[in-house]
Tab-separated table of C-alpha atoms and ligand atoms in Angstrom:
chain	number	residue	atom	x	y	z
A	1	UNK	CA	-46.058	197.754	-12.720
A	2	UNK	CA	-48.447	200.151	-14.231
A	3	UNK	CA	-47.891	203.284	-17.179
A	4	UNK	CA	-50.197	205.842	-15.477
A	5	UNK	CA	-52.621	207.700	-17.530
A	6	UNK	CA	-53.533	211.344	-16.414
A	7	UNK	CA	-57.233	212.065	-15.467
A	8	UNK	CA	-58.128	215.625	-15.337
A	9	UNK	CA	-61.236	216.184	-12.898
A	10	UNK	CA	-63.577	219.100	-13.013
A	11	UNK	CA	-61.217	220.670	-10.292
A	12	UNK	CA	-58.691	220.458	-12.190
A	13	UNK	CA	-59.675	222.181	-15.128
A	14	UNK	CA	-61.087	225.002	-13.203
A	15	UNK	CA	-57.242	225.524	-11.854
A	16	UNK	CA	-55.921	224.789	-15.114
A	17	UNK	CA	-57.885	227.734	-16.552
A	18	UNK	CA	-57.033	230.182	-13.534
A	19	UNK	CA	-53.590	229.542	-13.736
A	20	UNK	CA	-53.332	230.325	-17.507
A	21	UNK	CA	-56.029	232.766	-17.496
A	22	UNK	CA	-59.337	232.805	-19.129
A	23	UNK	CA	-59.332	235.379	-21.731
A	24	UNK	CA	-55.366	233.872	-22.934
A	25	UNK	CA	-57.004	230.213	-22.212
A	26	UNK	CA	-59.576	231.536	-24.961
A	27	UNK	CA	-56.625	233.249	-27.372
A	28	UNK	CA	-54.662	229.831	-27.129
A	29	UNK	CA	-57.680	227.620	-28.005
A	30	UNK	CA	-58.714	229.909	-31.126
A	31	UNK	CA	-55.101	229.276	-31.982
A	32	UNK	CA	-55.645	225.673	-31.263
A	33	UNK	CA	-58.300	225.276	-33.186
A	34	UNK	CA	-57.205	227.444	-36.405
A	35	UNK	CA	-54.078	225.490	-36.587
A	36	UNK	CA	-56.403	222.061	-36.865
A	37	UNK	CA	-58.486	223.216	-39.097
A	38	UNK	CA	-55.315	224.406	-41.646
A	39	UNK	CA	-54.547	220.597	-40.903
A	40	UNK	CA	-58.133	219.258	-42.076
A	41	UNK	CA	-56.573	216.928	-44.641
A	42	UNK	CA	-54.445	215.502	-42.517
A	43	UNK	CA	-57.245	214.107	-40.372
A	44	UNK	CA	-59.338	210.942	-40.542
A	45	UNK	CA	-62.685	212.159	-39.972
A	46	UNK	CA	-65.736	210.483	-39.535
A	47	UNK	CA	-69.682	212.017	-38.650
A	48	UNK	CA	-70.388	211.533	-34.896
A	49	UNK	CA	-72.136	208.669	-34.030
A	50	UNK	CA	-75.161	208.959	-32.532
A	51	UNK	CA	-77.828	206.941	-30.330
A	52	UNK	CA	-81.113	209.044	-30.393
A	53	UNK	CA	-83.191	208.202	-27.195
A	54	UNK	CA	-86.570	209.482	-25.302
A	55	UNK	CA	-85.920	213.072	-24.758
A	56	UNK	CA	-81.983	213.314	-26.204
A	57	UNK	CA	-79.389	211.922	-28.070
A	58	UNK	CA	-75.909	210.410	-26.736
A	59	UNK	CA	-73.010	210.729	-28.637
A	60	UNK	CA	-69.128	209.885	-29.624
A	61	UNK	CA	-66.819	211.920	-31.409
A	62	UNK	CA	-63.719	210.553	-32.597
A	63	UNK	CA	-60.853	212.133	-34.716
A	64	UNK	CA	-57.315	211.270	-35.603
A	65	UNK	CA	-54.276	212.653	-37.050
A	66	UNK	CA	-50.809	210.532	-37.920
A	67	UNK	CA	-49.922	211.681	-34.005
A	68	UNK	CA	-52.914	212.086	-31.562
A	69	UNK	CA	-56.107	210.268	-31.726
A	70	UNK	CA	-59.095	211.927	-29.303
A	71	UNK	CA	-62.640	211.196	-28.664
A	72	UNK	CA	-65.649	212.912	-26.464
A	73	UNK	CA	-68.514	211.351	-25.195
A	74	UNK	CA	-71.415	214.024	-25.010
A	75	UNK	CA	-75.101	213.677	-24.311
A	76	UNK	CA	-77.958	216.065	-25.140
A	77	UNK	CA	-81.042	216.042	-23.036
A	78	UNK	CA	-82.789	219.477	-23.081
A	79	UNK	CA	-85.725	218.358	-21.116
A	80	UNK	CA	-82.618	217.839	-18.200
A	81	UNK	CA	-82.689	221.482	-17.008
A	82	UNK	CA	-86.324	221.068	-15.800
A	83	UNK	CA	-84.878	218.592	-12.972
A	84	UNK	CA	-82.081	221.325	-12.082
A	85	UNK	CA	-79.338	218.483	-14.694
A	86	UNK	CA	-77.307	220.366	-17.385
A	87	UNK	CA	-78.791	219.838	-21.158
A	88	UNK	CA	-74.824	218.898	-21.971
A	89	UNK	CA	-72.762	216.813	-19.774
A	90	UNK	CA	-69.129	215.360	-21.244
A	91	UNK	CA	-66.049	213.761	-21.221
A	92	UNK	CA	-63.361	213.013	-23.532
A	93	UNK	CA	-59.548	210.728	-23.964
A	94	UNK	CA	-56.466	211.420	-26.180
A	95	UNK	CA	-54.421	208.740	-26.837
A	96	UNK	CA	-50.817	208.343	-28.762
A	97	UNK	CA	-51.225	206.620	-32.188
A	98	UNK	CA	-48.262	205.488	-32.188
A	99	UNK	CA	-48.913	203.045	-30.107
A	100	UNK	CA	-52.799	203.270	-29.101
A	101	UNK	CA	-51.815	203.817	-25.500
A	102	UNK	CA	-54.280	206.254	-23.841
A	103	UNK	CA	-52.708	210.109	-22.357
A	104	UNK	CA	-55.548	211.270	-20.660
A	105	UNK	CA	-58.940	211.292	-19.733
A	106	UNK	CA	-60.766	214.563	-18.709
A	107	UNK	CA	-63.911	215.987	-17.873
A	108	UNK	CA	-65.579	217.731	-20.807
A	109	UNK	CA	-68.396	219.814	-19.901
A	110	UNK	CA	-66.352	222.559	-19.303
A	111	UNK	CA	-64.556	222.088	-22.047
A	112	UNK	CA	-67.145	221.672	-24.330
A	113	UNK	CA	-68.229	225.088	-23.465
A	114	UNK	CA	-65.227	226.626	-23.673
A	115	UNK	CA	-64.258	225.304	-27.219
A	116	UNK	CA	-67.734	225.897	-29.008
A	117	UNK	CA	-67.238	229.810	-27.201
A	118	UNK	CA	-63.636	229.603	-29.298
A	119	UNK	CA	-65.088	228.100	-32.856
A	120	UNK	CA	-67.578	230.027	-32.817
A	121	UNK	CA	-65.618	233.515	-32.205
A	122	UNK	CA	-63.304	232.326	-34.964
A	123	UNK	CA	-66.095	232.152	-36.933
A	124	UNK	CA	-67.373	235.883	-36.225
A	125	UNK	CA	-63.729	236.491	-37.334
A	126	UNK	CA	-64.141	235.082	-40.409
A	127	UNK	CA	-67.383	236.060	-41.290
A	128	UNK	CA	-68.751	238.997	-39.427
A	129	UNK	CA	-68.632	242.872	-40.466
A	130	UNK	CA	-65.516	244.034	-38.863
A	131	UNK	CA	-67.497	247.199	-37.250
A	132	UNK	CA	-69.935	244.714	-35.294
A	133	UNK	CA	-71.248	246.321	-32.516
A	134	UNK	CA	-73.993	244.526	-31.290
A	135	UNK	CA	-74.261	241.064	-30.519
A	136	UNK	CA	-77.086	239.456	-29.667
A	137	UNK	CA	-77.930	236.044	-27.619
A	138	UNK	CA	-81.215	233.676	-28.261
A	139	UNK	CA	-80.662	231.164	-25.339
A	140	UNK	CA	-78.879	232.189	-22.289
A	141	UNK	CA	-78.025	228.847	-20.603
A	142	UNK	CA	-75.025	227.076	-19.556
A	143	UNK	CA	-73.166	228.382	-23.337
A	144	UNK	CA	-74.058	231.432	-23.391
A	145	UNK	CA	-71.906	233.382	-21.205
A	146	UNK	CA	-68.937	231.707	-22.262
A	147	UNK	CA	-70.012	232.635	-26.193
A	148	UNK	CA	-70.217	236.329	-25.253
A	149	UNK	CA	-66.580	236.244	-23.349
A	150	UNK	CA	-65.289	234.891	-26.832
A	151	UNK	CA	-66.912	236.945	-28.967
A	152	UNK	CA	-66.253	239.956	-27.182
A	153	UNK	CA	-62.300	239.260	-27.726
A	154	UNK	CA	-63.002	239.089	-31.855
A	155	UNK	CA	-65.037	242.603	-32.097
A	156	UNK	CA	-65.486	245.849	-30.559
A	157	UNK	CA	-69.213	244.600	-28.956
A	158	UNK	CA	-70.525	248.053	-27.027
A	159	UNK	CA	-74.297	246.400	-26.816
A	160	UNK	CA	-75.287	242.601	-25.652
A	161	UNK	CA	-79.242	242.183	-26.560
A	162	UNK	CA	-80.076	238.815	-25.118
A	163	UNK	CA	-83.634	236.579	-24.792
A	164	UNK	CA	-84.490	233.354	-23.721
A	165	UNK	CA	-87.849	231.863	-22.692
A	166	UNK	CA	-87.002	231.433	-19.017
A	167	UNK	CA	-86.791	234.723	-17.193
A	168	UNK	CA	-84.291	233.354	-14.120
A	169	UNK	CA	-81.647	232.355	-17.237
A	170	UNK	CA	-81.637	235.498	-18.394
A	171	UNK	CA	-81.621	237.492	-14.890
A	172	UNK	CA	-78.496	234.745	-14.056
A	173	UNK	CA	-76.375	235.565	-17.576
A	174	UNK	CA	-77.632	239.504	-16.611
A	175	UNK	CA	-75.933	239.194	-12.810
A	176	UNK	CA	-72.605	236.788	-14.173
A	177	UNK	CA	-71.707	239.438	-16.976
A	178	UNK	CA	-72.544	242.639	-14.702
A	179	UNK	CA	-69.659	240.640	-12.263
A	180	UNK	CA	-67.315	241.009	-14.976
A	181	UNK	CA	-67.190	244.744	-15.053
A	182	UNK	CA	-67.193	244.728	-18.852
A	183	UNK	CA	-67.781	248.012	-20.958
A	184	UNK	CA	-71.025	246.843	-22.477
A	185	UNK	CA	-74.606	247.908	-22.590
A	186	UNK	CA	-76.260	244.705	-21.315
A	187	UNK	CA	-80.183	245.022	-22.841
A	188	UNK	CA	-82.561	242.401	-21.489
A	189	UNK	CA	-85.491	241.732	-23.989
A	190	UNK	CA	-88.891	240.682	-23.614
A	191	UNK	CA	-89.136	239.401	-26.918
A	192	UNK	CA	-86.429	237.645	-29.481
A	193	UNK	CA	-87.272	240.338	-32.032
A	194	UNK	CA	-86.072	242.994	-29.854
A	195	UNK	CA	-83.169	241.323	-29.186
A	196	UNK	CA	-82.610	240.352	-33.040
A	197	UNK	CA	-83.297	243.148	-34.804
A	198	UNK	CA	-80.567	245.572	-35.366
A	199	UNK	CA	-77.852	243.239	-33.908
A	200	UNK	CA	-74.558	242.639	-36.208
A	201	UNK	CA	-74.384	239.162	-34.717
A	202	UNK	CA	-76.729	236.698	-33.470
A	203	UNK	CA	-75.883	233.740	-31.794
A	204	UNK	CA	-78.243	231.438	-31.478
A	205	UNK	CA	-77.719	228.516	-28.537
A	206	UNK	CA	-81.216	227.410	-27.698
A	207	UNK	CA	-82.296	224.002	-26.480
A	208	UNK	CA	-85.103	222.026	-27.568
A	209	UNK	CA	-85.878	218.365	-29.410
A	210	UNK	CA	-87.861	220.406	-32.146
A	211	UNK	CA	-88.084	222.945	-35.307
A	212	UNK	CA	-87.909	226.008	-33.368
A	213	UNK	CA	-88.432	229.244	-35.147
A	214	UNK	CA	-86.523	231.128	-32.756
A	215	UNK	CA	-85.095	233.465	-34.933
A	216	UNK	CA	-87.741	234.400	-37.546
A	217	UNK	CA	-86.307	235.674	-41.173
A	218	UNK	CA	-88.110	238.876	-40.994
A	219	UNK	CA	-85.806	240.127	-37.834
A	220	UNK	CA	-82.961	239.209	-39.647
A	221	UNK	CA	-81.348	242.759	-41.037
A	222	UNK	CA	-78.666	242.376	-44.005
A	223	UNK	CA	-75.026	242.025	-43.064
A	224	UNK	CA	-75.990	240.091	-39.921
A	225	UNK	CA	-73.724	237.409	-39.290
A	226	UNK	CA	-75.503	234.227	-37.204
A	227	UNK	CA	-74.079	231.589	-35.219
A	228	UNK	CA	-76.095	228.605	-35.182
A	229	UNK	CA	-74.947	227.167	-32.420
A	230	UNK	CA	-78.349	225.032	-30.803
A	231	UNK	CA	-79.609	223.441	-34.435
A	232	UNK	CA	-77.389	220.404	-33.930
A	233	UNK	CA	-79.646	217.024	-34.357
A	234	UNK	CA	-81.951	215.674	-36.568
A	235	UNK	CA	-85.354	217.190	-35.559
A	236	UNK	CA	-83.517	219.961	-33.732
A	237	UNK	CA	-83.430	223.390	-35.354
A	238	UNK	CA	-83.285	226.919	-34.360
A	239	UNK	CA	-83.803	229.180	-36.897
A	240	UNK	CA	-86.989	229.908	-39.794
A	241	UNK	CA	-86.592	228.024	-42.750
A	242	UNK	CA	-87.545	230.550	-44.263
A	243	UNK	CA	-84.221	232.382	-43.497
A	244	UNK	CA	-81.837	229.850	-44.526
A	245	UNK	CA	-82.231	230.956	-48.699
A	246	UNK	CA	-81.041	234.274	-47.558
A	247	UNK	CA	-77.926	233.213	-45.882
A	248	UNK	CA	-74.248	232.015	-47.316
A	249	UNK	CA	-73.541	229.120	-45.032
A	250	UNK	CA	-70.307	228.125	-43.680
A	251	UNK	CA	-70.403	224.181	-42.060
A	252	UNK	CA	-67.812	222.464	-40.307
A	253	UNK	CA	-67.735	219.055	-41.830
A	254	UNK	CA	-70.874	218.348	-44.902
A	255	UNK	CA	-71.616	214.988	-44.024
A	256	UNK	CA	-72.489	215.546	-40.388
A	257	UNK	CA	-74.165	219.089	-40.627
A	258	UNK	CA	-76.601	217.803	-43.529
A	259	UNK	CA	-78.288	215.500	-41.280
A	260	UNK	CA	-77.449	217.715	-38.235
A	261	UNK	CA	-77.448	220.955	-38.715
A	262	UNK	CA	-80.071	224.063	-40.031
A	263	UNK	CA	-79.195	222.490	-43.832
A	264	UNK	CA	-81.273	219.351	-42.171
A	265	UNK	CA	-84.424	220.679	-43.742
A	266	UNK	CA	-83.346	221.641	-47.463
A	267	UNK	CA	-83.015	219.291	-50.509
A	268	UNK	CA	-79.652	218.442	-51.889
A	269	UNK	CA	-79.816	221.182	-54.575
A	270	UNK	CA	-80.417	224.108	-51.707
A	271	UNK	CA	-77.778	222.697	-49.973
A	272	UNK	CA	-75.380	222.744	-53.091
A	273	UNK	CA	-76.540	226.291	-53.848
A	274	UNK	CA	-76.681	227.748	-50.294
A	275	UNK	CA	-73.261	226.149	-48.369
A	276	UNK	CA	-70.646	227.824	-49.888
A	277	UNK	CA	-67.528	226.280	-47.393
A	278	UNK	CA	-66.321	224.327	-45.258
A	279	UNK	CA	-64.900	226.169	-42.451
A	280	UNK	CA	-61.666	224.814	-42.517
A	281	UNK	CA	-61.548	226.432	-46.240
A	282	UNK	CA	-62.344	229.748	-44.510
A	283	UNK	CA	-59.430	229.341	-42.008
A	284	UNK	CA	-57.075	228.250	-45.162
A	285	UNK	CA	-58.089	231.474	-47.114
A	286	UNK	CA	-59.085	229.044	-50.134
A	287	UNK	CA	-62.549	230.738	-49.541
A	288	UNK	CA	-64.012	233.682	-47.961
A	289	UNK	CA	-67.885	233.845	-47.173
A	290	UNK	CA	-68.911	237.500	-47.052
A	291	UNK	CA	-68.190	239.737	-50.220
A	292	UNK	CA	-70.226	242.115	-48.860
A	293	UNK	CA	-71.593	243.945	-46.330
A	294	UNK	CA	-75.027	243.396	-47.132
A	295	UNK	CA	-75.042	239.479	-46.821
A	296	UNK	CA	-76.146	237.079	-44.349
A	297	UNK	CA	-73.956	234.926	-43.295
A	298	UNK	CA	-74.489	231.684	-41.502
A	299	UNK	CA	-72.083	229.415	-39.722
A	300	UNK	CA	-74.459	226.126	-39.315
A	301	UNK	CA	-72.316	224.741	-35.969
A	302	UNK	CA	-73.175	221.196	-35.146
A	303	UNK	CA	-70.174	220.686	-33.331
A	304	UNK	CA	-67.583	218.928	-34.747
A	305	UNK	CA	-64.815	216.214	-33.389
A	306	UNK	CA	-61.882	218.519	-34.445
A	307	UNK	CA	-62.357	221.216	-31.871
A	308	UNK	CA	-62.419	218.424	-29.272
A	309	UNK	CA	-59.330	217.491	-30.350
A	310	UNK	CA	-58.059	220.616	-30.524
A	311	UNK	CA	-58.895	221.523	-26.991
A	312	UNK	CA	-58.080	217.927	-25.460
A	313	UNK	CA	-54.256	218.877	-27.443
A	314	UNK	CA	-54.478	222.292	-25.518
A	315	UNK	CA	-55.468	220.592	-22.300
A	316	UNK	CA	-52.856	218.220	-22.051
A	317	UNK	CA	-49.901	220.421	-22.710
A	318	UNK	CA	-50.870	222.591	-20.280
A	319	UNK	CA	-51.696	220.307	-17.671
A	320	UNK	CA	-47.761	218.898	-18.337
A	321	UNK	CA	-47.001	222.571	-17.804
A	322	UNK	CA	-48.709	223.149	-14.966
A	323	UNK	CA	-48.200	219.770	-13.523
A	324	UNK	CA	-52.105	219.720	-13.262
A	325	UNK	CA	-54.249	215.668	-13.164
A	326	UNK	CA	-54.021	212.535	-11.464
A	327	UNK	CA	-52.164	210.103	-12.716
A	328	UNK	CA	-54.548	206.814	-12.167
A	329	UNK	CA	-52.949	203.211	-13.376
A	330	UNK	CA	-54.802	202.393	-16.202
A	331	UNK	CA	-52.537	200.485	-18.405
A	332	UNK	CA	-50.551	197.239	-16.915
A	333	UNK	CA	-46.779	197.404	-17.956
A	334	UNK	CA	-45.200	193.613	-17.842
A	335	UNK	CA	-42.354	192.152	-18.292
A	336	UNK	CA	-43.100	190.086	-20.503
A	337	UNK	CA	-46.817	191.364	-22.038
A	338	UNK	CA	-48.176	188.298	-22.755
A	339	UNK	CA	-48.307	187.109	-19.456
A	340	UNK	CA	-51.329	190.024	-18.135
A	341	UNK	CA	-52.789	186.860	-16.250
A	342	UNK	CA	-49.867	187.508	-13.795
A	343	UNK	CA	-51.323	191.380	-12.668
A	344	UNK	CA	-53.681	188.921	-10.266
A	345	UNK	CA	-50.854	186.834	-9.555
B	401	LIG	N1	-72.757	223.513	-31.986
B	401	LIG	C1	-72.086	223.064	-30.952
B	401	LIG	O1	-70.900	222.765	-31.052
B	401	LIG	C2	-72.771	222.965	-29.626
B	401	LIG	C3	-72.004	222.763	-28.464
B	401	LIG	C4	-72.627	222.802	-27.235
B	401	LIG	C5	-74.016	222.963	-27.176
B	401	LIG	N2	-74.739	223.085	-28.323
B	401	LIG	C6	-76.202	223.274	-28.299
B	401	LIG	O2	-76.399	224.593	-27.785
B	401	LIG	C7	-77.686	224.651	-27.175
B	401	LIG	C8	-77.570	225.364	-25.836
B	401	LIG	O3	-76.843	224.557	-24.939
B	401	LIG	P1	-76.814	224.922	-23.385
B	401	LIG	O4	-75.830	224.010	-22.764
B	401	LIG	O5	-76.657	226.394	-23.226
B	401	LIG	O6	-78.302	224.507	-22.965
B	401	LIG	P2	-79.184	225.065	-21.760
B	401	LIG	O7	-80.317	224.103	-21.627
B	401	LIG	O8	-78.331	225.341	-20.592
B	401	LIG	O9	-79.714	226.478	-22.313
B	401	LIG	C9	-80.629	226.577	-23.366
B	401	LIG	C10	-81.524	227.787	-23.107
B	401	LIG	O10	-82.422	227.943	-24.228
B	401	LIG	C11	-83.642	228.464	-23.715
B	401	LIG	N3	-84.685	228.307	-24.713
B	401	LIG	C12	-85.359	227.178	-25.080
B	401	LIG	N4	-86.236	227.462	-26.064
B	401	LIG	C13	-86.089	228.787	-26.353
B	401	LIG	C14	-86.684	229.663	-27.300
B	401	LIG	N5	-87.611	229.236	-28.168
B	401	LIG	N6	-86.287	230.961	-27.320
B	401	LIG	C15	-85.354	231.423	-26.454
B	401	LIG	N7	-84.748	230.637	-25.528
B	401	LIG	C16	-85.112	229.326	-25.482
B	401	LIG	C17	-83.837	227.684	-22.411
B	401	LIG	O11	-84.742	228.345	-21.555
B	401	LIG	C18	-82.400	227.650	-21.864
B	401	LIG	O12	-82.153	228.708	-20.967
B	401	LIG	C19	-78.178	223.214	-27.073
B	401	LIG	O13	-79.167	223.006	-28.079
B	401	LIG	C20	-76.962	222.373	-27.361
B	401	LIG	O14	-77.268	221.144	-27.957
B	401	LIG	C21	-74.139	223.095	-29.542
């Protein structure tokens, strides 16, 4: 006798998402997400724990509430893409904690994707001019289209400026977002301060094991609001130093982003001064980050366990309501459970 445990493959979550729909698969998971983060006190949270190795770092992300317990498994090897593997690859469990009996396994790559595209539209929500117009992408690899589709469901975006290093990523996010028919002026630049300056939004999702001055303080125009999506390791960051004194900085969890994120590089006392939230204080309404429309604002993503969590919650109901997985026999049930010597009976 066996409890089964579902697995969701790849396949699956690409039918998962066409039956419910991408853009409401999107809605649902900003939803998600917001309603976790109003929960942040109810969580037992931990930093990721990470094993840093030649050329990338592998990592696990567990987080728990007083009903579901979830983890991901995620590597990051940005030197991958130059032997045609993805930078990101994942996968991720949910479990009851009632009784520590594992739900279901699923790929993650995907998913990954889709819920940093969801935090980090609820974070243009939170923090970006409400007449944003212009959004603009440094980094158009395997995150990047799915960050404009979010975005584009938060604010009124008429023009996508976009750069990356590697001409065929850009031509590929150029030909995937002309597919999609979308009322937007899609500018190509030759340079990131094309694409930067004058844009209400930057998101930033580049990948490389370095301090990258991708987007340089000067390009920077006040009442931008900037994603920092790529700056997510230690000896990984995206944007000038110089910049980061400019900004008001929203972070998802303080521990992990000051030896993760952008905030890697300043002293304790900069940090103090500079982060003014937590983001799940920004979803509460205890804070808000922008008082004006002159300031920078910064939301310093790392990535953090909760948004796993919230889309591995997400996930599962809808694979129940879609009757989606495979259910694989994981766990033995006996008759009598101390007796597991009897399954090779
Ligand atoms: N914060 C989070 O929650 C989160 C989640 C997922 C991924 N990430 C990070 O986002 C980044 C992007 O991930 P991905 O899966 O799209 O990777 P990817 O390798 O598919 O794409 C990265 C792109 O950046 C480009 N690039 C590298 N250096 C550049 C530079 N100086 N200027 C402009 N473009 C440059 C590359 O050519 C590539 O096209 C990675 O650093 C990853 O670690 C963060």
């Amino acid at each position: 006798m066996v409890i089964n445990m579902k697995v969701l493959t790849l396949n699956d979550i690409e039918k998962l998402v066409k039956k419910h729909g991408f853009n409401q698969f999107l809605q649902d998971l900003m939803v998600t997400i917001k309603e976790d983060y109003s929960n942040w006190n109810n969580f037992d949270k931990s930093s990721r724990h990470a094993i840093h190795v030649d050329g990338g770092v592998i990592e696990l992300m567990p987080v728990a509430d007083d009903k579901l317990y979830t983890y991901k498994y995620v590597n990051g090897h940005p030197r991958n893409t130059k032997e045609n593997k993805l930078t990101i690859t994942a996968t991720g469990q949910i479990s009851s904690v009632y009784d520590g009996y594992p739900l279901m396994y699923s790929e993650m790559t995907l998913l990954t994707a889709f819920r940093t595209a969801a935090t980090s539209a609820v974070a243009t929500d939170l923090m970006s001019r409400k007449n944003s117009q212009t959004l603009c992408l440094i980094g158009t690899g395997a995150q990047s289209e799915f960050q404009l589709l979010a975005n584009i469901l938060i604010r009124d975006i008429k023009i996508v400026k976009y750069f990356d290093t590697d001409i065929k990523a850009m031509e590929k996010f150029t030909k995937n977002i002309k597919a999609k028919n979308l009322p937007i002026e899609l500018v190509q630049c030759s340079n990131p301060k094309d694409a930067i300056l004058g844009a209400d939004i930057v998101i930033s999702c580049i990948a490389d094991k370095a301090h990258v001055n991708a987007v340089m303080s000067e390009w920077v125009l006040p009442g931008t609001h900037i994603n920092g999506i790529g700056g997510d390791c230690p000896g990984k960051t995206e944007l000038e130093l110089a910049l980061l004194p400019r900004t008001k900085i929203a972070v998802e969890y303080l521990p992990q982003t000051m030896v993760e994120g952008e905030i890697q590089r300043l002293n304790k006392s900069d940090v103090e001064k500079l982060v003014k939230a937590e983001f799940w204080e920004l979803v509460t309404g205890n804070k808000t980050l922008r008082t004006s429309n002159e300031d920078i604002t910064l939301f310093d993503s790392v990535g953090f366990a909760l948004e796993d969590f919230s889309v591995l919650r997400l996930v599962y109901e809808l694979a129940l309501k879609y009757n989606l997985g495979h259910d694989l026999d994981i766990i033995p049930e006996l008759s009598d459970t101390k007796n597991l010597i009897s399954l090779l009976d």
